[in-house]
Short mmCIF file of C-alpha atoms in Angstrom, two decimals:
data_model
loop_
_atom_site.label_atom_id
_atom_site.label_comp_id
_atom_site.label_asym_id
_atom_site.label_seq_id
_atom_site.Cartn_x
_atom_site.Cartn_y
_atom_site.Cartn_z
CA UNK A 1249 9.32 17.25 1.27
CA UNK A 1250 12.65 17.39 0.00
CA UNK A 1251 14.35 15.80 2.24
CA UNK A 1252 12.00 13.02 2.03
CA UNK A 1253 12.87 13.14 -1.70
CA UNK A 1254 16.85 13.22 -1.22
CA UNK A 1255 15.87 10.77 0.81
CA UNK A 1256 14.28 8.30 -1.44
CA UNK A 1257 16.33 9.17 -4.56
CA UNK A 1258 19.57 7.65 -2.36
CA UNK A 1259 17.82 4.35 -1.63
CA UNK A 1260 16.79 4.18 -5.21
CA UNK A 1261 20.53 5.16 -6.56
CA UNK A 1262 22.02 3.01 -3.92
CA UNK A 1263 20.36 0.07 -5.47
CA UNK A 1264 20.84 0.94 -8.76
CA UNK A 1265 24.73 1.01 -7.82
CA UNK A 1266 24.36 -2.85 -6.54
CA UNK A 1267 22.23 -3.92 -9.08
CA UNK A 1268 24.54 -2.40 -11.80
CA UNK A 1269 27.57 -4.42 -10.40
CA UNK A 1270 25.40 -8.02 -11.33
CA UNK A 1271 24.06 -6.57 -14.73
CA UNK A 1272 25.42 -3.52 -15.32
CA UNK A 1273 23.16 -0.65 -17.27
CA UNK A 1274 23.13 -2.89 -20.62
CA UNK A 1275 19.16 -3.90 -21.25
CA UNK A 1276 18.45 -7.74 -21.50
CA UNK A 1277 15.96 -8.88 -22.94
CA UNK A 1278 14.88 -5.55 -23.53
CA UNK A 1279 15.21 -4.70 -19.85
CA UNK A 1280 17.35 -2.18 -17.89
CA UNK A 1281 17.45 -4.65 -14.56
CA UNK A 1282 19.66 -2.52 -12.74
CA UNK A 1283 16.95 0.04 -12.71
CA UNK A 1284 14.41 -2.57 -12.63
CA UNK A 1285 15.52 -4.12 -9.62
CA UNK A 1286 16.27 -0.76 -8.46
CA UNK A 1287 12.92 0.50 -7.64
CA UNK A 1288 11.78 -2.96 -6.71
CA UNK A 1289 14.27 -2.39 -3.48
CA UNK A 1290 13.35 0.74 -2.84
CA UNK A 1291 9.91 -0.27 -2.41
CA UNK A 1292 10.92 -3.13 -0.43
CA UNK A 1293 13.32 -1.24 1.58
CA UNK A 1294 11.06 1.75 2.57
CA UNK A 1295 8.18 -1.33 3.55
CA UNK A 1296 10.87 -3.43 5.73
CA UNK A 1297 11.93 0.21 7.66
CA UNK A 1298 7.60 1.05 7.98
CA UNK A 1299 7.10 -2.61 8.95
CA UNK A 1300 7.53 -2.50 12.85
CA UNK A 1301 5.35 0.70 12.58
CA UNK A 1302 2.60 -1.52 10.72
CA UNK A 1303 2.88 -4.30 13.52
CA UNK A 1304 2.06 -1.51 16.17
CA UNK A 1305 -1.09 -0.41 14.19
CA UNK A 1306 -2.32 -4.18 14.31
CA UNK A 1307 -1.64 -4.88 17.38
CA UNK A 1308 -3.48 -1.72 18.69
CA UNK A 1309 -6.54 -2.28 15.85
CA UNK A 1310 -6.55 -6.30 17.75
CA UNK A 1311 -6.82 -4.00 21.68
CA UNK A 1312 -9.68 -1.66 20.48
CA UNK A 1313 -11.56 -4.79 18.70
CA UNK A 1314 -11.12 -6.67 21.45
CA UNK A 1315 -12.64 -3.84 23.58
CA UNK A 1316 -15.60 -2.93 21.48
CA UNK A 1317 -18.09 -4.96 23.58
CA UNK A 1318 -17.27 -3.05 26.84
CA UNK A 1319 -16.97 0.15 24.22
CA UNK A 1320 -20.54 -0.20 23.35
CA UNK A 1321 -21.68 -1.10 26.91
CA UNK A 1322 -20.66 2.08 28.00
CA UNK A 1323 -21.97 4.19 25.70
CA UNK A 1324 -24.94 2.32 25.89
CA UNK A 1325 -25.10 3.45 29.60
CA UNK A 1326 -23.79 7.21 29.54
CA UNK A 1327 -25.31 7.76 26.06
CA UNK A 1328 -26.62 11.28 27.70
CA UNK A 1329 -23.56 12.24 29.62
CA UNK A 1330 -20.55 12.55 27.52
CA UNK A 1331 -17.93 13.55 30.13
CA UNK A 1332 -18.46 10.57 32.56
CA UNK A 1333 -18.27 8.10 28.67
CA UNK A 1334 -15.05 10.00 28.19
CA UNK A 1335 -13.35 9.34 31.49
CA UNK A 1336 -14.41 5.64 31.22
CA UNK A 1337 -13.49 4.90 28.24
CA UNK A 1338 -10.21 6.16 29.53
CA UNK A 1339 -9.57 4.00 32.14
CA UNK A 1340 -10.78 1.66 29.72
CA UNK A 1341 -8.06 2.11 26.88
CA UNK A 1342 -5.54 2.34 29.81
CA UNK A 1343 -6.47 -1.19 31.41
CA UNK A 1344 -6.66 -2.50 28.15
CA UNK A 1345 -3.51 -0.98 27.07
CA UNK A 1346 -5.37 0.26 23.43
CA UNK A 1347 -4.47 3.36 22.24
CA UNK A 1348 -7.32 4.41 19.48
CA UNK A 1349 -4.57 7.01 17.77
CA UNK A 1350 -2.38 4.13 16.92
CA UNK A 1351 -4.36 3.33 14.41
CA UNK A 1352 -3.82 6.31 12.44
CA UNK A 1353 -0.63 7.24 13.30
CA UNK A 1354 1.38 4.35 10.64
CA UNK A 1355 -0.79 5.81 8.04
CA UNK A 1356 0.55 9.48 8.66
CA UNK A 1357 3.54 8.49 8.58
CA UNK A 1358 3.70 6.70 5.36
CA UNK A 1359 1.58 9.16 3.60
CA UNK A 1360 4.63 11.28 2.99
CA UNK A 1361 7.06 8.02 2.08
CA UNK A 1362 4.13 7.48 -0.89
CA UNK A 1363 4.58 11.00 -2.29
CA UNK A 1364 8.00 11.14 -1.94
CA UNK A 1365 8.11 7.49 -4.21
CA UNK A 1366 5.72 8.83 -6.95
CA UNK A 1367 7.66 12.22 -7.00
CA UNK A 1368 10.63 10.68 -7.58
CA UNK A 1369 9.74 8.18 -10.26
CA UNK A 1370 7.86 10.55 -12.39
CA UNK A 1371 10.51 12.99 -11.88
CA UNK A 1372 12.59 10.71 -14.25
CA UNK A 1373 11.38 12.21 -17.53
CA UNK A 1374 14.36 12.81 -20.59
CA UNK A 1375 12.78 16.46 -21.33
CA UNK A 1376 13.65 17.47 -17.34
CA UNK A 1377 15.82 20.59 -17.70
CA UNK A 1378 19.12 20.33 -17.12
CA UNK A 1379 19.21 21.98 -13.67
CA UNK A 1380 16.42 19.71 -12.61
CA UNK A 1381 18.45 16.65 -13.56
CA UNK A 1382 21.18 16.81 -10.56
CA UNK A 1383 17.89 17.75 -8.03
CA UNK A 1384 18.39 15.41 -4.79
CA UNK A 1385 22.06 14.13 -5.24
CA UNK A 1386 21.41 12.65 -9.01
CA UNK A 1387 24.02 12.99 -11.33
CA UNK A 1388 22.86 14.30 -15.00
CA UNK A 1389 24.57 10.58 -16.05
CA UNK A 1390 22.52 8.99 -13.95
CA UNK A 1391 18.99 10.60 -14.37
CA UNK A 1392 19.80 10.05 -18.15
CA UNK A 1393 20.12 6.61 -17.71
CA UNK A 1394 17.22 5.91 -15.22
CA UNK A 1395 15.06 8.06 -17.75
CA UNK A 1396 15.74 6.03 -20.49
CA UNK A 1397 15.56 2.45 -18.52
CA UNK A 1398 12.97 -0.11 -20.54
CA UNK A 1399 11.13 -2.53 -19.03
CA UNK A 1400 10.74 -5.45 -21.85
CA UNK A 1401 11.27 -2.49 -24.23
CA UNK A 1402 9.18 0.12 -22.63
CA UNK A 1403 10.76 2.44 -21.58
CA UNK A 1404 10.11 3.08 -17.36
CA UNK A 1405 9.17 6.67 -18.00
CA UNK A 1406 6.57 6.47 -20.26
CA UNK A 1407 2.82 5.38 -19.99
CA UNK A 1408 -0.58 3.89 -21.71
CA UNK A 1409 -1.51 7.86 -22.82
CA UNK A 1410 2.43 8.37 -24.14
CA UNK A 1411 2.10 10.48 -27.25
CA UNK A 1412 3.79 10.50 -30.20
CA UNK A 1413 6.11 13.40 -29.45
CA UNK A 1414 6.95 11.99 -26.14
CA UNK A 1415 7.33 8.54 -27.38
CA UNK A 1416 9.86 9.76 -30.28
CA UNK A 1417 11.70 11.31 -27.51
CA UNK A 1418 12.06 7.95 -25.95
CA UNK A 1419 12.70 6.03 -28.14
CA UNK A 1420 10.16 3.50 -27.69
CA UNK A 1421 7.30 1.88 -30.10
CA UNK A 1422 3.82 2.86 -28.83
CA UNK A 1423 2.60 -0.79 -29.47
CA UNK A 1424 5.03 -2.02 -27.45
CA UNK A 1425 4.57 0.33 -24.06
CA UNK A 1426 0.89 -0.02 -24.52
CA UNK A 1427 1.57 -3.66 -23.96
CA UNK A 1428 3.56 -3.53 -21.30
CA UNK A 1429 1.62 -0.65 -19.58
CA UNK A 1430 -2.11 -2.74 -19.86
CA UNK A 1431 -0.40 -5.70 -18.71
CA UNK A 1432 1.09 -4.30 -15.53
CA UNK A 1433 -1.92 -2.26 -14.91
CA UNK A 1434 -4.03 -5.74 -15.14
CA UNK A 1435 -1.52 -6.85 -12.51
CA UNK A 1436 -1.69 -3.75 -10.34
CA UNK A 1437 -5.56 -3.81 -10.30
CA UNK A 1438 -6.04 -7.07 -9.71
CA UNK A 1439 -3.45 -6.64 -6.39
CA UNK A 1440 -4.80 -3.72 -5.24
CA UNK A 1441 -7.39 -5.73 -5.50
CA UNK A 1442 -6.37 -8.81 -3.41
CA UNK A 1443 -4.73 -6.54 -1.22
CA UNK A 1444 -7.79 -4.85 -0.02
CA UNK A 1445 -9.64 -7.63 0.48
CA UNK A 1446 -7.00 -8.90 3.09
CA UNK A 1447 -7.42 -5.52 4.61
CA UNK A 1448 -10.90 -6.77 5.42
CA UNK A 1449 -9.79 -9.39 7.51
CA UNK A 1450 -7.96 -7.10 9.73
CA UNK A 1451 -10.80 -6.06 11.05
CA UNK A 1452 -13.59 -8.04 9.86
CA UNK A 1453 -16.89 -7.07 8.05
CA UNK A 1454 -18.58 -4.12 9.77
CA UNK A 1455 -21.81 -4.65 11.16
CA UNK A 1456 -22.83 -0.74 10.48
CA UNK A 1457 -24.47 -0.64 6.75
CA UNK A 1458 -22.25 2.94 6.05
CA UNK A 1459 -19.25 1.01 7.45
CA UNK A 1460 -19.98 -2.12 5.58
CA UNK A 1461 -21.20 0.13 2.08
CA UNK A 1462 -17.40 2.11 2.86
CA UNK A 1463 -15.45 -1.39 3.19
CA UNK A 1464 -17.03 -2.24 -0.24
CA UNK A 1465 -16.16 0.61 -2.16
CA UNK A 1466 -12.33 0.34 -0.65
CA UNK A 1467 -12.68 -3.65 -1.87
CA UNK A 1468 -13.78 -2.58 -5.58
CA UNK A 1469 -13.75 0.96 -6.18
CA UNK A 1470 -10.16 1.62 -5.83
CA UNK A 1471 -9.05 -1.32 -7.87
CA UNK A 1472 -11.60 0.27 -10.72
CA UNK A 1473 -10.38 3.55 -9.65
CA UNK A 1474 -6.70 2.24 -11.02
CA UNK A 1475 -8.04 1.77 -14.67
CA UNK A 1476 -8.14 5.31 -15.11
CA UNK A 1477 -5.34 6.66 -13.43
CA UNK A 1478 -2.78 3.66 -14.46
CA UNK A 1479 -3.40 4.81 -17.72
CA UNK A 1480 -1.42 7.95 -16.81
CA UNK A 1481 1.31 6.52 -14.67
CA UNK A 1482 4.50 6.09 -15.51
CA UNK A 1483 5.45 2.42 -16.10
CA UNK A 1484 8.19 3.02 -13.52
CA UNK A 1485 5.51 4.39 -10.98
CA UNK A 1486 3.49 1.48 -12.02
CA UNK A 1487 6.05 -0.98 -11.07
CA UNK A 1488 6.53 0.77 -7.74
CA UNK A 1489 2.61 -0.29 -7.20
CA UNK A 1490 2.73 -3.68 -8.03
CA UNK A 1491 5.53 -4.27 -5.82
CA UNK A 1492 4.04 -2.49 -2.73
CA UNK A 1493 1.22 -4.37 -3.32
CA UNK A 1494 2.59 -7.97 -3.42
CA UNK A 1495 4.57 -6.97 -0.64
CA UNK A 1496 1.36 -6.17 1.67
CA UNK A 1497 -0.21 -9.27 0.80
CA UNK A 1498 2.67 -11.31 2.21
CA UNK A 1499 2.91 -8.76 5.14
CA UNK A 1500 -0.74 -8.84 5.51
CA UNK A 1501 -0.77 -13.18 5.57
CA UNK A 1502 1.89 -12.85 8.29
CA UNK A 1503 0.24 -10.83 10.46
CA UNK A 1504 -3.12 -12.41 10.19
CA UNK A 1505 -1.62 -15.73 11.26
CA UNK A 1506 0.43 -14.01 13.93
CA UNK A 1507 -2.34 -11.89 15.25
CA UNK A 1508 -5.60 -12.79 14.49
CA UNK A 1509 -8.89 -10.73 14.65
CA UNK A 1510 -10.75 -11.61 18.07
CA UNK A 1511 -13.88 -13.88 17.83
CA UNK A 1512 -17.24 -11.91 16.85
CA UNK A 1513 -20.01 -13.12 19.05
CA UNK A 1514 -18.25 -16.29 19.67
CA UNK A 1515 -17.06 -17.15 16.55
CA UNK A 1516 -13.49 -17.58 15.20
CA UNK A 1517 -12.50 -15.07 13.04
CA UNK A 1518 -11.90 -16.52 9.52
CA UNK A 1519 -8.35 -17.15 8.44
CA UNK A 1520 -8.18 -16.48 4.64
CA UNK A 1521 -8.93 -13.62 2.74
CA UNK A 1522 -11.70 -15.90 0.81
CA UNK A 1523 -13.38 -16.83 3.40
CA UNK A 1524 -13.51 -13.09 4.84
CA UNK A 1525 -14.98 -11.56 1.77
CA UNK A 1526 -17.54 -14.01 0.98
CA UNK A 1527 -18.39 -14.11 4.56
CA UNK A 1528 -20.94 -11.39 6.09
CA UNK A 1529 -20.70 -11.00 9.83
CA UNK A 1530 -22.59 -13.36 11.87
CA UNK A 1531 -25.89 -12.09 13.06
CA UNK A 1532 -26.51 -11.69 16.50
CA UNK A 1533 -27.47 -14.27 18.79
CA UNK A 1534 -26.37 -17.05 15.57
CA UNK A 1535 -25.08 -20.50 16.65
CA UNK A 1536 -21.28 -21.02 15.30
CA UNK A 1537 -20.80 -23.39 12.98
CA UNK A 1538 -19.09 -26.48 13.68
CA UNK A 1539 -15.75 -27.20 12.29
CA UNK A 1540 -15.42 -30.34 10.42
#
């Protein structure tokens, strides 16, 4: 993991180095942009490098969806011999050119890219020992001065919980980072949010009740899930999530309009995230509805 780490902490500092050149490391409006914008594109670099990996897991989640009639016809008809399903489903991925591990695969690899982000940004803390400050080709001027980067006066490193002693450290007023803080973790629920309800429409409402009751808690538990654990993020870690997230939904509307999930029973798939979520699946045997 730490080369992934050296690895991140360069993007990061490379950024910070452009950045710095526009606004250099004085705060505006109570804002350290350089650092800011720094870990804004990180995120956005680390996404663009991932995306052709993302287009590959679509486009092999569109094959297997498009197979799952013929998928369920044959294990309709070996159901009691598992060897012959096996061989035909097979041939089957191979004619239809789907490769079922595809679909995982993108997610393994950006497992590790997550870590390495969140290590990073809560690494930046003003009480890190000395020796720990020049860790993965910082500088002990620069991790001081991405440590104490504000966001609107906040400063990057703290968060909601903050306490006193920590907050003295920084600098900051507690009123003000608990501002900031519940105001991008509004913001990062309420993406996660939108974000996983575009997911949905990747692959459509499943018609299995388990499936379906899994789909739901990934459409509102997470978000919820965020209340509690934003609280203890760092700001800067925070801001790391917001921008992955705005960055999927535009990913996510791109690749819906450029590949689109196949018809279920004969009907279009829908084409907003709206319209997926308040949508079940059509029942079987339904007539489609005409389009106006």
């Amino acid at each position: 993991m730490a080369v992934i780490y050296a690895g991140i902490s360069a993007i990061l500092l490379f950024w910070h180095g452009a950045w710095q050149l526009v606004f250099d490391d004085a705060p505006l409006l109570g804002t350290n942009w350089s650092w800011v914008l720094g870990i804004v594109f990180l995120v956005l670099t680390v996404r663009a490098v991932l995306f052709p990996v993302y287009v590959k897991q679509i486009k092999a989640q569109r094959a297997m969806q498009a197979l799952q009639p013929q998928i369920k016809a044959l294990q309709e008809k070996h159901k009691d011999d598992r060897e012959t399903l096996q061989k035909e489903l097979v041939e089957l991925y191979r004619a239809g050119q789907a490769n079922p591990l595809m679909g995982c695969l993108p997610m393994l690899v950006q497992i590790p890219v997550f870590l390495g982000l969140f290590h990073v940004l809560r690494h930046l803390k003003p009480s890190m020992p000395e020796h720990m400050k020049t860790l993965y080709g910082w500088t002990v001027t620069q991790f001081d001065s991405a440590s104490t980067a504000t966001l609107f006066g906040a400063p990057v490193a703290a968060s909601f919980r903050s306490g006193t002693q920590e907050l003295a450290l920084l600098g900051a007023d507690g009123v003000t980072v608990r501002v900031v803080a519940a105001v991008l973790i509004v913001i990062m629920i309420a993406t996660t949010y939108l974000s996983s309800r575009q997911m949905i429409l990747r692959t459509g409402w499943a018609e299995d009740p388990q499936q379906k009751m899994m789909q739901r808690l990934m459409l509102y538990g997470i978000p919820l899930s965020l209340l509690v654990s934003g609280l203890i993020f760092p700001i800067g870690v925070i801001i790391y999530w917001v921008t992955t997230n705005l960055f999927s939904l535009g990913q996510q509307t791109w690749v819906l309009r450029k590949y689109p999930p196949p018809p279920v029973n004969g009907v279009a798939a829908p084409t907003t995230a709206t319209d997926a979520v308040a949508s079940p699946p059509p029942k079987v045997g339904a007539k489609p509805k005409k389009r106006r």
